[in-house]
Amino acid sequence: MANIGTESGSRAHLQPPKDGEGICQIYTGTVCQQFIGNRLIYVHSKDSQNSTESKLREASTVIGHSADIAARCSEFA
């Protein structure tokens, strides 16, 4: 079992991914900052955090401008 936590010292016991190819990094993105903060996240490679952040930003833009989003859901887009 991996011992993964935050910089503040709280710890959670999580199973490592089966492929074993990834690493844990402090989240440095902005898209999910309000939810993740400075916690550790698992990424498959050193550059995948930037790649995922870019995809999240693009998806957020598309969702935010979509006419298919219900009015009650638009505040979350």
PDB file of C-alpha atoms in Angstrom:
ATOM      1  CA  MET A   1       0.000   0.000   0.000  1.00  0.00           C
ATOM      2  CA  ALA A   2       1.221   3.494  -0.796  1.00  0.00           C
ATOM      3  CA  ASN A   3       1.217   6.131   1.880  1.00  0.00           C
ATOM      4  CA  ILE A   4      -0.074   9.241   0.131  1.00  0.00           C
ATOM      5  CA  GLY A   5      -1.050  12.518   1.748  1.00  0.00           C
ATOM      6  CA  THR A   6      -0.848  16.273   1.700  1.00  0.00           C
ATOM      7  CA  GLU A   7       1.969  18.633   2.524  1.00  0.00           C
ATOM      8  CA  SER A   8       0.211  19.431   5.789  1.00  0.00           C
ATOM      9  CA  GLY A   9       0.899  15.889   6.932  1.00  0.00           C
ATOM     10  CA  SER A  10      -2.490  14.166   6.847  1.00  0.00           C
ATOM     11  CA  ARG A  11      -2.179  10.703   5.346  1.00  0.00           C
ATOM     12  CA  ALA A  12      -4.462   8.306   3.487  1.00  0.00           C
ATOM     13  CA  HIS A  13      -3.679   4.708   2.614  1.00  0.00           C
ATOM     14  CA  LEU A  14      -4.357   4.148  -1.069  1.00  0.00           C
ATOM     15  CA  GLN A  15      -3.620   1.240  -3.363  1.00  0.00           C
ATOM     16  CA  PRO A  16      -1.022   2.115  -6.015  1.00  0.00           C
ATOM     17  CA  PRO A  17      -2.084   1.736  -9.648  1.00  0.00           C
ATOM     18  CA  LYS A  18      -1.530  -1.728 -11.075  1.00  0.00           C
ATOM     19  CA  ASP A  19       0.781  -0.578 -13.876  1.00  0.00           C
ATOM     20  CA  GLY A  20       3.150   1.111 -11.434  1.00  0.00           C
ATOM     21  CA  GLU A  21       4.198   3.630 -14.075  1.00  0.00           C
ATOM     22  CA  GLY A  22       3.032   6.813 -12.408  1.00  0.00           C
ATOM     23  CA  ILE A  23       4.185   9.203  -9.739  1.00  0.00           C
ATOM     24  CA  CYS A  24       2.604  11.444  -7.120  1.00  0.00           C
ATOM     25  CA  GLN A  25       3.005  15.194  -7.514  1.00  0.00           C
ATOM     26  CA  ILE A  26       1.679  18.260  -5.757  1.00  0.00           C
ATOM     27  CA  TYR A  27      -1.214  19.576  -7.864  1.00  0.00           C
ATOM     28  CA  THR A  28      -0.009  22.780  -9.536  1.00  0.00           C
ATOM     29  CA  GLY A  29      -2.911  23.418 -11.886  1.00  0.00           C
ATOM     30  CA  THR A  30      -5.576  26.081 -11.751  1.00  0.00           C
ATOM     31  CA  VAL A  31      -8.697  24.404 -13.176  1.00  0.00           C
ATOM     32  CA  CYS A  32      -9.320  22.252 -10.078  1.00  0.00           C
ATOM     33  CA  GLN A  33      -7.390  24.348  -7.545  1.00  0.00           C
ATOM     34  CA  GLN A  34     -10.478  25.092  -5.448  1.00  0.00           C
ATOM     35  CA  PHE A  35     -11.169  21.357  -5.092  1.00  0.00           C
ATOM     36  CA  ILE A  36      -7.677  19.870  -4.929  1.00  0.00           C
ATOM     37  CA  GLY A  37      -5.578  22.688  -3.511  1.00  0.00           C
ATOM     38  CA  ASN A  38      -1.956  21.709  -2.941  1.00  0.00           C
ATOM     39  CA  ARG A  39      -2.649  18.015  -2.402  1.00  0.00           C
ATOM     40  CA  LEU A  40      -0.775  15.169  -3.992  1.00  0.00           C
ATOM     41  CA  ILE A  41      -2.258  13.713  -7.163  1.00  0.00           C
ATOM     42  CA  TYR A  42      -1.298  10.609  -9.123  1.00  0.00           C
ATOM     43  CA  VAL A  43      -0.115  11.176 -12.691  1.00  0.00           C
ATOM     44  CA  HIS A  44       1.104   8.664 -15.250  1.00  0.00           C
ATOM     45  CA  SER A  45       4.160  10.693 -16.250  1.00  0.00           C
ATOM     46  CA  LYS A  46       5.868  13.957 -15.345  1.00  0.00           C
ATOM     47  CA  ASP A  47       4.208  15.821 -18.215  1.00  0.00           C
ATOM     48  CA  SER A  48       0.714  14.362 -17.841  1.00  0.00           C
ATOM     49  CA  GLN A  49      -0.357  16.941 -15.231  1.00  0.00           C
ATOM     50  CA  ASN A  50       0.114  19.706 -17.818  1.00  0.00           C
ATOM     51  CA  SER A  51      -1.607  17.659 -20.506  1.00  0.00           C
ATOM     52  CA  THR A  52      -4.567  16.860 -18.260  1.00  0.00           C
ATOM     53  CA  GLU A  53      -4.813  20.479 -17.135  1.00  0.00           C
ATOM     54  CA  SER A  54      -4.989  21.594 -20.767  1.00  0.00           C
ATOM     55  CA  LYS A  55      -7.754  19.072 -21.526  1.00  0.00           C
ATOM     56  CA  LEU A  56      -9.706  20.137 -18.428  1.00  0.00           C
ATOM     57  CA  ARG A  57      -9.411  23.796 -19.424  1.00  0.00           C
ATOM     58  CA  GLU A  58     -10.667  23.043 -22.944  1.00  0.00           C
ATOM     59  CA  ALA A  59     -13.551  20.911 -21.649  1.00  0.00           C
ATOM     60  CA  SER A  60     -14.523  23.594 -19.154  1.00  0.00           C
ATOM     61  CA  THR A  61     -14.629  26.191 -21.928  1.00  0.00           C
ATOM     62  CA  VAL A  62     -16.787  23.977 -24.158  1.00  0.00           C
ATOM     63  CA  ILE A  63     -19.159  23.125 -21.309  1.00  0.00           C
ATOM     64  CA  GLY A  64     -19.359  26.752 -20.215  1.00  0.00           C
ATOM     65  CA  HIS A  65     -20.419  27.860 -23.691  1.00  0.00           C
ATOM     66  CA  SER A  66     -22.707  24.942 -24.492  1.00  0.00           C
ATOM     67  CA  ALA A  67     -26.375  25.605 -25.168  1.00  0.00           C
ATOM     68  CA  ASP A  68     -27.075  22.016 -24.087  1.00  0.00           C
ATOM     69  CA  ILE A  69     -26.406  22.690 -20.393  1.00  0.00           C
ATOM     70  CA  ALA A  70     -29.547  22.973 -18.273  1.00  0.00           C
ATOM     71  CA  ALA A  71     -29.975  26.347 -16.566  1.00  0.00           C
ATOM     72  CA  ARG A  72     -29.780  24.742 -13.111  1.00  0.00           C
ATOM     73  CA  CYS A  73     -26.414  23.180 -14.043  1.00  0.00           C
ATOM     74  CA  SER A  74     -24.854  26.206 -15.747  1.00  0.00           C
ATOM     75  CA  GLU A  75     -23.668  27.712 -12.455  1.00  0.00           C
ATOM     76  CA  PHE A  76     -21.308  24.733 -12.082  1.00  0.00           C
ATOM     77  CA  ALA A  77     -19.887  25.003 -15.608  1.00  0.00           C
TER      78      ALA A  77
END
